[in-house]
Tab-separated table of C-alpha atoms in Angstrom:
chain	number	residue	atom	x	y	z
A	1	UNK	CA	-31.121	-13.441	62.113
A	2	UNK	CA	-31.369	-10.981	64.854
A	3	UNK	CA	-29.243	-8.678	66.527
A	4	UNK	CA	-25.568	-7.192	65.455
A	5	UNK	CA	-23.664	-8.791	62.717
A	6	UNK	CA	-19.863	-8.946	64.091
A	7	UNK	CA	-17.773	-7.278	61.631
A	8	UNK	CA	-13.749	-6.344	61.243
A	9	UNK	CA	-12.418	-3.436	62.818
A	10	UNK	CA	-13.713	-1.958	66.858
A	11	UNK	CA	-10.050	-1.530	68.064
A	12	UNK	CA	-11.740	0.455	71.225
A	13	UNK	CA	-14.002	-2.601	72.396
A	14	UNK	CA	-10.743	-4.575	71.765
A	15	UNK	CA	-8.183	-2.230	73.890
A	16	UNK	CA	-10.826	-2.660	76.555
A	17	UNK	CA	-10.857	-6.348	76.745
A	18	UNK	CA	-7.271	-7.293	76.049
A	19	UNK	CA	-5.740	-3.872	76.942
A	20	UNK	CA	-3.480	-1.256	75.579
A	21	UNK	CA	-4.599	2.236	74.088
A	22	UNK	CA	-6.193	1.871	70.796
A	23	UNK	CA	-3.777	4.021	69.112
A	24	UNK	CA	-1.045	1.401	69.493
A	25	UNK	CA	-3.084	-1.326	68.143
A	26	UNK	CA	-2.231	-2.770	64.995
A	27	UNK	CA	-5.590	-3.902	63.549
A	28	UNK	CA	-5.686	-6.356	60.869
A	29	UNK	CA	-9.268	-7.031	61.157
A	30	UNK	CA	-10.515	-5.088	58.071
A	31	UNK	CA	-9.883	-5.772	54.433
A	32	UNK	CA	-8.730	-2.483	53.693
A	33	UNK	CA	-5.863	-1.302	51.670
A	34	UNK	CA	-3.294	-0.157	54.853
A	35	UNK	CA	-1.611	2.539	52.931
A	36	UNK	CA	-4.006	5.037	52.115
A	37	UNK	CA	-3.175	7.249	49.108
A	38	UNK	CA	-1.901	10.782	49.297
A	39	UNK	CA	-5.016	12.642	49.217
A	40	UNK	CA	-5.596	15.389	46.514
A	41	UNK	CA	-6.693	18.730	47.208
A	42	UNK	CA	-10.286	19.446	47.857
A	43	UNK	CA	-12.073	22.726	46.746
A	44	UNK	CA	-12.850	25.448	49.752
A	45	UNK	CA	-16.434	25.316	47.637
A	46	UNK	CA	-16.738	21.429	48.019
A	47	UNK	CA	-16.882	22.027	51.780
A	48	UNK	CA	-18.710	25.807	52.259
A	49	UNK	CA	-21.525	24.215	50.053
A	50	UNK	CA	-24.416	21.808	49.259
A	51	UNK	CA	-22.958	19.073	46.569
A	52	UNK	CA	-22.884	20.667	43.458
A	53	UNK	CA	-24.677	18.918	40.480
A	54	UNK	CA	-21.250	19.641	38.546
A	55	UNK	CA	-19.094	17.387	41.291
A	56	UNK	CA	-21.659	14.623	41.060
A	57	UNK	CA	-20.982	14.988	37.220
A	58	UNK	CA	-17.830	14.714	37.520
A	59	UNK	CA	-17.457	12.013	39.894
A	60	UNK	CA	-19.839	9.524	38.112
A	61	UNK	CA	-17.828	10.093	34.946
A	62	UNK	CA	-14.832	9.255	36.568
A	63	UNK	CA	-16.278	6.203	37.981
A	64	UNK	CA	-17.892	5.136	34.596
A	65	UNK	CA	-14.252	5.067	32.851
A	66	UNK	CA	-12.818	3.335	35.940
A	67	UNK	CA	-15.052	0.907	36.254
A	68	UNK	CA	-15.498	0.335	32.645
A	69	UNK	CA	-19.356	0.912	32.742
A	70	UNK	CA	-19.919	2.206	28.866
A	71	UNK	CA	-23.204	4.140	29.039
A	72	UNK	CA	-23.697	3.539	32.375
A	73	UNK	CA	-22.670	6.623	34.948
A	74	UNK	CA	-22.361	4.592	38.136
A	75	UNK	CA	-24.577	6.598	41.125
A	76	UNK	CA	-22.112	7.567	43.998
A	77	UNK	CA	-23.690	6.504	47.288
A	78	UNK	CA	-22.792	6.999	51.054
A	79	UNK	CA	-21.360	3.757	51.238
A	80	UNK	CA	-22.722	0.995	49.555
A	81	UNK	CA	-23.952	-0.321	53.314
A	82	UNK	CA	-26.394	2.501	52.767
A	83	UNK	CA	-27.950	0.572	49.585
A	84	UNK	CA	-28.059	-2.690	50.802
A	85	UNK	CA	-30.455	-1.636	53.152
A	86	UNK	CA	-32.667	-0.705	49.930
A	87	UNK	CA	-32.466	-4.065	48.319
A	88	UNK	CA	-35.969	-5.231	49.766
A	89	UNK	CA	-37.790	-2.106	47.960
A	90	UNK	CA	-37.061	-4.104	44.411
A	91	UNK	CA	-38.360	-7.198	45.019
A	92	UNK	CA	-41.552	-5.727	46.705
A	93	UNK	CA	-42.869	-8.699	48.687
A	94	UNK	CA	-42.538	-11.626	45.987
A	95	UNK	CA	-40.332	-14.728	46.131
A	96	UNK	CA	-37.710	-15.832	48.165
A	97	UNK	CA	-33.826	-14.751	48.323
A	98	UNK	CA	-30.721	-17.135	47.643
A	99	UNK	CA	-27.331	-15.624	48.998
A	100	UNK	CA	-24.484	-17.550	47.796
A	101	UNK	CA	-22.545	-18.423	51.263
A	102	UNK	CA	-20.914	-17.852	53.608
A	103	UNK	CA	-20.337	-14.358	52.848
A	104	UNK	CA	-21.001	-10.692	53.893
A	105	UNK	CA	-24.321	-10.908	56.807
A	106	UNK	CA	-25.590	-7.849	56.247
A	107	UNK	CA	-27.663	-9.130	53.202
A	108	UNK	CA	-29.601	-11.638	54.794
A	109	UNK	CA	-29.986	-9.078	57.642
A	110	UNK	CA	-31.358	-6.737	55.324
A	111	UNK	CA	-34.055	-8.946	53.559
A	112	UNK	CA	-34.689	-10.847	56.386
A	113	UNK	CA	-35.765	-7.802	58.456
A	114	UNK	CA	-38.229	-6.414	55.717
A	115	UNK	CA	-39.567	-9.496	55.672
A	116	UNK	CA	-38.206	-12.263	53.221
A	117	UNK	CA	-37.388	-15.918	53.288
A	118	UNK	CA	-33.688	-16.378	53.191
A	119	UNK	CA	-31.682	-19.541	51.241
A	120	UNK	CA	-28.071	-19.627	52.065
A	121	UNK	CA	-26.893	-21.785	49.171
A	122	UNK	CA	-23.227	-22.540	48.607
A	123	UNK	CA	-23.764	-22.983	44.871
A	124	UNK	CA	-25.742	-21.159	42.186
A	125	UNK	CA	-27.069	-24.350	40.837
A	126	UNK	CA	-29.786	-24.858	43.569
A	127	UNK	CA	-31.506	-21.602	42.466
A	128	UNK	CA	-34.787	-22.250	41.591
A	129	UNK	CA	-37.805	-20.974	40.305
A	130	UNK	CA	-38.699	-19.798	43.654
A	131	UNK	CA	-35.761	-16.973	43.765
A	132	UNK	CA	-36.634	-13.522	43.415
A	133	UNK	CA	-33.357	-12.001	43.923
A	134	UNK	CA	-30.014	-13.746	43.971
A	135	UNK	CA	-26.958	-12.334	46.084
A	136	UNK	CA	-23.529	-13.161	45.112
A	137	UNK	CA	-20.407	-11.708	46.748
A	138	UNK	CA	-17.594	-11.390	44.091
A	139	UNK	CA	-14.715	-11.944	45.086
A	140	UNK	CA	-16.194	-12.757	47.926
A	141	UNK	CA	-15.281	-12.332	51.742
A	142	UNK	CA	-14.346	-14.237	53.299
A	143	UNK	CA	-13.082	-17.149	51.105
A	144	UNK	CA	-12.035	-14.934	48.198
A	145	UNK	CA	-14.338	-17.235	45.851
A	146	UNK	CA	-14.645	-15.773	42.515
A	147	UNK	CA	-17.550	-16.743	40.092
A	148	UNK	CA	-17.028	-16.369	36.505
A	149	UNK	CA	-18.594	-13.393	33.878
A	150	UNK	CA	-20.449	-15.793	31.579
A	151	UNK	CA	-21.782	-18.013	34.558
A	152	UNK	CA	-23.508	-14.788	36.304
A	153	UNK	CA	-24.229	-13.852	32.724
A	154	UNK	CA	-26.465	-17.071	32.774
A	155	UNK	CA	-27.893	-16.355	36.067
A	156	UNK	CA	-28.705	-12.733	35.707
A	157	UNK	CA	-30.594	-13.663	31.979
A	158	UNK	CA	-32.720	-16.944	33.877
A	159	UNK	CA	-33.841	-14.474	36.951
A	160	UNK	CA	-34.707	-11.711	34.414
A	161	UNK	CA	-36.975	-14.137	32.474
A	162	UNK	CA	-38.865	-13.724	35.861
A	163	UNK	CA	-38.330	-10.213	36.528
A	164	UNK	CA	-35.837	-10.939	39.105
A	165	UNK	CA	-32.755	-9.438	40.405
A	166	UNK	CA	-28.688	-10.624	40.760
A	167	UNK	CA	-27.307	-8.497	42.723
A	168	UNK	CA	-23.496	-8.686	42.695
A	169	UNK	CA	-21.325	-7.270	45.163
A	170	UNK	CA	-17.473	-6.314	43.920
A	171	UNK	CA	-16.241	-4.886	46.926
A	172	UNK	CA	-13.026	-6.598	46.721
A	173	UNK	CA	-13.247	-6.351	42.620
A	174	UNK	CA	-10.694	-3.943	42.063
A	175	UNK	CA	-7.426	-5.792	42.061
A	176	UNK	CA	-9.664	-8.026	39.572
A	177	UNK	CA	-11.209	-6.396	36.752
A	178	UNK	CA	-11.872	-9.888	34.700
A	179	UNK	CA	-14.274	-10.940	37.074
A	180	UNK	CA	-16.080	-7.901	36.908
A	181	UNK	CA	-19.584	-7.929	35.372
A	182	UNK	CA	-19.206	-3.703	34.860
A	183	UNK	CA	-18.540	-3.920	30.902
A	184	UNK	CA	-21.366	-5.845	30.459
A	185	UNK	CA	-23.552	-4.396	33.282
A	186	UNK	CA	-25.271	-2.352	29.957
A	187	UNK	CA	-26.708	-5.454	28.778
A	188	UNK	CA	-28.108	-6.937	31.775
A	189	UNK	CA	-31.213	-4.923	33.042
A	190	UNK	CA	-31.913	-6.737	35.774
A	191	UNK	CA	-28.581	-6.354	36.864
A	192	UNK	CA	-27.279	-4.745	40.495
A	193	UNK	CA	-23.932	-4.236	40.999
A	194	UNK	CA	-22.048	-2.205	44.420
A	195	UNK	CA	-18.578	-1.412	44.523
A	196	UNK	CA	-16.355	-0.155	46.666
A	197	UNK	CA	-14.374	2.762	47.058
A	198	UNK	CA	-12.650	2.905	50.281
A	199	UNK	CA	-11.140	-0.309	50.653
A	200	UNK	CA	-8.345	-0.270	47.364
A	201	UNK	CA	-8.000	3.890	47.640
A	202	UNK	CA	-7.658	3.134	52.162
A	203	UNK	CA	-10.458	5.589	52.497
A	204	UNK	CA	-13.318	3.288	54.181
A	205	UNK	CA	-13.794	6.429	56.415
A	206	UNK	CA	-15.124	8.183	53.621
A	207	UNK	CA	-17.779	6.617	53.596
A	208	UNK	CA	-18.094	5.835	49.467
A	209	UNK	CA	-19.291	3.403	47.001
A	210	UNK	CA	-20.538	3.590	43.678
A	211	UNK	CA	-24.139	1.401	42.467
A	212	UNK	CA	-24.016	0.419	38.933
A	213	UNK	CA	-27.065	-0.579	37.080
A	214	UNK	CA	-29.383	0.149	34.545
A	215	UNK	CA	-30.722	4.103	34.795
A	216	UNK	CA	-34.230	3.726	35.800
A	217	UNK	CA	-32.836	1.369	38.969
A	218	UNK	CA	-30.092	4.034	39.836
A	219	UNK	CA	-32.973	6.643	39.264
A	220	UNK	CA	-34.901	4.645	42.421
A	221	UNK	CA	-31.649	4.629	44.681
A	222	UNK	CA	-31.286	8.086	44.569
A	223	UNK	CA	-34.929	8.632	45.269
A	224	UNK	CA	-33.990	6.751	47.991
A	225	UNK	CA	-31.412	8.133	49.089
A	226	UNK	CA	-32.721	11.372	49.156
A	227	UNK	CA	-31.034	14.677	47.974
A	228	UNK	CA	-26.577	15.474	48.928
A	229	UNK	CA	-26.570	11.839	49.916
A	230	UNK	CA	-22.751	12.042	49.358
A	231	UNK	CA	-20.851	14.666	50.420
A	232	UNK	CA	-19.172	17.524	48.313
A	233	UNK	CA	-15.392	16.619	49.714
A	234	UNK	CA	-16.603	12.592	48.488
A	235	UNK	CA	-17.306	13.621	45.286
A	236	UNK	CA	-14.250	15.806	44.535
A	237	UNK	CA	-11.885	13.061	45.612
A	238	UNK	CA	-13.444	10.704	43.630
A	239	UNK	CA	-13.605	12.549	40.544
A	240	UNK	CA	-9.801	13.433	40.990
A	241	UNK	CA	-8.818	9.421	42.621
A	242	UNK	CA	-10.439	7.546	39.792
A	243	UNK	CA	-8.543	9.765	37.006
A	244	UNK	CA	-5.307	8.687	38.370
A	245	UNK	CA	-3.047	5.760	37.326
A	246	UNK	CA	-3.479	3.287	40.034
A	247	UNK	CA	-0.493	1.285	39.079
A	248	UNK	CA	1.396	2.328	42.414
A	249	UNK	CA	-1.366	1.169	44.274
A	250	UNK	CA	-1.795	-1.834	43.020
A	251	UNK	CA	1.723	-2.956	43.131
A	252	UNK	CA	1.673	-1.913	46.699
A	253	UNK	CA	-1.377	-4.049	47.350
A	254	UNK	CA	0.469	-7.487	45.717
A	255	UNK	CA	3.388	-6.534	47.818
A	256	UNK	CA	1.798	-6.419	51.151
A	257	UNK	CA	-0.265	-9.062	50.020
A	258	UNK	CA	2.871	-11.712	49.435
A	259	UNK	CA	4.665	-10.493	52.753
A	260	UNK	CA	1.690	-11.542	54.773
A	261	UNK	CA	1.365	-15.095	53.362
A	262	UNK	CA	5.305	-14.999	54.039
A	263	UNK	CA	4.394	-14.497	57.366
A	264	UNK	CA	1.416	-16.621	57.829
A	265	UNK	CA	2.949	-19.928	55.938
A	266	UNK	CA	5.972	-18.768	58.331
A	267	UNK	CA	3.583	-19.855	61.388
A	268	UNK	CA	2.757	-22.653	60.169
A	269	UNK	CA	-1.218	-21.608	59.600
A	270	UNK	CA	-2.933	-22.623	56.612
A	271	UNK	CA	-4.077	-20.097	54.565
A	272	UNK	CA	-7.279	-20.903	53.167
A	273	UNK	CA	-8.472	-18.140	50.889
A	274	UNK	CA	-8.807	-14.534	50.397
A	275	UNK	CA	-8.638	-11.544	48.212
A	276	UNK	CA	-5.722	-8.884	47.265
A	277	UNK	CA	-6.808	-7.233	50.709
A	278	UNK	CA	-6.718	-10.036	53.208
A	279	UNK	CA	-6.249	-13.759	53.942
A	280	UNK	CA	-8.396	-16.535	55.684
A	281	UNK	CA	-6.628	-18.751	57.936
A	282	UNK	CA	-8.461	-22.390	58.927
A	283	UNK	CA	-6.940	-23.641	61.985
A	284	UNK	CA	-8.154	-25.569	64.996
A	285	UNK	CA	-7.132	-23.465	67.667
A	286	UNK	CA	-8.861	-20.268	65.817
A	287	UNK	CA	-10.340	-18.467	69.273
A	288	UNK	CA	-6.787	-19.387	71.386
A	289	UNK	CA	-4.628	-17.572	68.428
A	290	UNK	CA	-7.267	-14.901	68.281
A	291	UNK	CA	-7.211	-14.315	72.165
A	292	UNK	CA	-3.248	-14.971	71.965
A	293	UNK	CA	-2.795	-11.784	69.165
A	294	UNK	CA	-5.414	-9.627	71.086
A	295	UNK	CA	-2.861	-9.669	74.404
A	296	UNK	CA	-0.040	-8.492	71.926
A	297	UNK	CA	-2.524	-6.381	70.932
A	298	UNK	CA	-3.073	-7.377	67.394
A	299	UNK	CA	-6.564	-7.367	65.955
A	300	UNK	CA	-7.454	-10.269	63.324
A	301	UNK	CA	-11.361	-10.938	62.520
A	302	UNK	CA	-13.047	-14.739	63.691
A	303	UNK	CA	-16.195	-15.437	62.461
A	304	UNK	CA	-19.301	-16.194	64.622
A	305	UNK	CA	-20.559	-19.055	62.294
A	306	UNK	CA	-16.765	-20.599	61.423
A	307	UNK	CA	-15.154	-20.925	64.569
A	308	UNK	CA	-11.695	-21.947	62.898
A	309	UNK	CA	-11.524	-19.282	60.459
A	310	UNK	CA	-9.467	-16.036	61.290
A	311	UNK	CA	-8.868	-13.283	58.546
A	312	UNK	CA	-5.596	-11.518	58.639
A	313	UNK	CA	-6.077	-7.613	56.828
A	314	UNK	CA	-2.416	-6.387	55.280
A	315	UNK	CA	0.494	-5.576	57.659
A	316	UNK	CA	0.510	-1.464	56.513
A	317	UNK	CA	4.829	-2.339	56.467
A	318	UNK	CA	7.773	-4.507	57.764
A	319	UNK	CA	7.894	-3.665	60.969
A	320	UNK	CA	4.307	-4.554	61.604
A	321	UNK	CA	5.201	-7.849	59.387
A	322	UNK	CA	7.577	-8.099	61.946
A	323	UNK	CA	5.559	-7.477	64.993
A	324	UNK	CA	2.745	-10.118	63.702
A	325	UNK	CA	5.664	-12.535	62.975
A	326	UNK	CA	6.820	-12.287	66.307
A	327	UNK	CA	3.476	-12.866	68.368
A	328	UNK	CA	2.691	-15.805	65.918
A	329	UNK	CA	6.373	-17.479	67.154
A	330	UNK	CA	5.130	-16.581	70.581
A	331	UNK	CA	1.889	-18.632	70.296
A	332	UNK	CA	1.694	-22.089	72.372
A	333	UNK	CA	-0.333	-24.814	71.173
């Protein structure tokens, strides 16, 4: 794989092709929460100095009761993009890597670039003998697929028999805390897990996310990572966000979640997956209602390797439900 993976979001490269200021764009091509939480305060001292040991403290015990981790402080990171980067340092150069797929590229860009063979499998009974690490997306984007506790249970306890790695991705895991392999992460070594924080809190430009694994593996990321990897104002919000009840949130989420199917089984598209945070449409004419939304200037994500699948983020309220409504009655077939 070789050059830029496209990804959600660049409203600016879309304005120039289809028009419009950016401002008045209403992008859809991210699964992000649209409604981004009333922000705490932050401490003068988190921004006048270095990150405190205290804040990082803080904000790793936080995440450790949120996420349900037991013993396990999760290490805050600058976005757990900045880690997946990292992945090849575990598996040195031994054995090959199986990525459960279609799902997020910049894995197989990652490995592939340092080096490693690359199996895109589409189900975790081909892994073989031959698999150093295994890469599984969960819930996954884009199809929303979710693979069960006790199966990745199995396949983190055959790749450890081997010294490998499962690394498991919950991005999209907050809305689903069954699925998540965080209360059990203390009994699975050879266990990697990266979540999220922007995309439930609506923060992505925070640049957050939290690695949970066992200490002497978190102890290498930060290495890694280097020293104030995460800033002080990062830290304080996420030791004050991940105290709160997220019940509002949540509810919100479903909510916006229901109107857009409203609107999407309104058109007459078939939705064919997705999480909490967005939905996949298959359809035929894919690029023409992707080109048709970006001269109504509506930004939806198509995929480079599925060219009739669009994701559709959350409409942030009614009137945008309204406004996507509207330019999906206006499309032609």
């Amino acid at each position: 794989m070789s050059g830029r993976i496209l990804h959600g979001g660049g409203i600016t490269a879309a304005a120039r092709l289809f028009g419009g200021k950016p401002e008045d764009w209403l992008d859809l091509s991210t699964g992000i929460n649209p409604n981004p939480i009333v922000l705490p305060e932050i401490p003068v001292s988190a921004w006048h100095r270095l990150p405190d040991q205290y804040l990082t403290e803080r904000a790793r015990k936080a995440a450790g009761d949120y996420y349900r981790s037991g013993d396990i402080l999760p290490l805050p990171v600058p976005g757990t993009q900045s880690v997946i980067q990292l992945l090849p340092r575990l598996a040195g150069r031994v054995g090959r890597v199986a990525i459960l797929s279609p799902t997020y590229g910049e894995y197989a860009k990652a490995f592939e670039a340092a080096g490693f063979e690359i199996d895109r499998i589409c189900d975790l009974d081909v892994v073989g003998g031959e698999h150093s690490i295994v890469v599984v997306v969960n819930p996954n984007n884009p199809d929303g697929r979710v693979i069960g506790v006790e199966r990745l249970r199995k396949m983190h306890d055959r790749l450890a028999a081997r010294d490998g790695f499962l690394i498991v991705d919950e991005a999209f895991g907050d809305m689903r805390p069954e699925a998540s392999l965080a209360p059990v992460s203390a009994s699975m070594p050879n266990l990697v897990i990266f979540r999220s924080f922007g995309k439930f809190f609506g923060l992505a430009g925070l640049r957050l996310g939290f690695v949970i694994a066992k200490a002497s593996l978190l102890d290498c990321f930060e290495d890694w990572l280097g020293p104030w990897a995460v800033s002080g104002p990062a830290l304080s919000l996420a030791a004050s966000l991940l105290t709160e009840d997220t019940t509002s949130i949540r509810a919100r989420i479903a909510e916006r979640r229901n109107a857009l199917q409203e609107v999407l089984s309104g058109a007459g598209l078939t939705v064919a997956g997705g999480t909490e945070l967005f939905a996949l449409v298959a359809d035929g004419q894919a690029s023409d209602i992707y080109s048709h939304l970006g001269r109504h200037h509506i930004l939806v994500r198509k995929f480079d390797y599925a060219a009739d699948w669009l994701r559709f983020g959350l409409c942030p309220d009614e009137d945008a439900d309204i406004r996507l409504a509207e330019a999906l009655a206006d499309f032609k077939t």
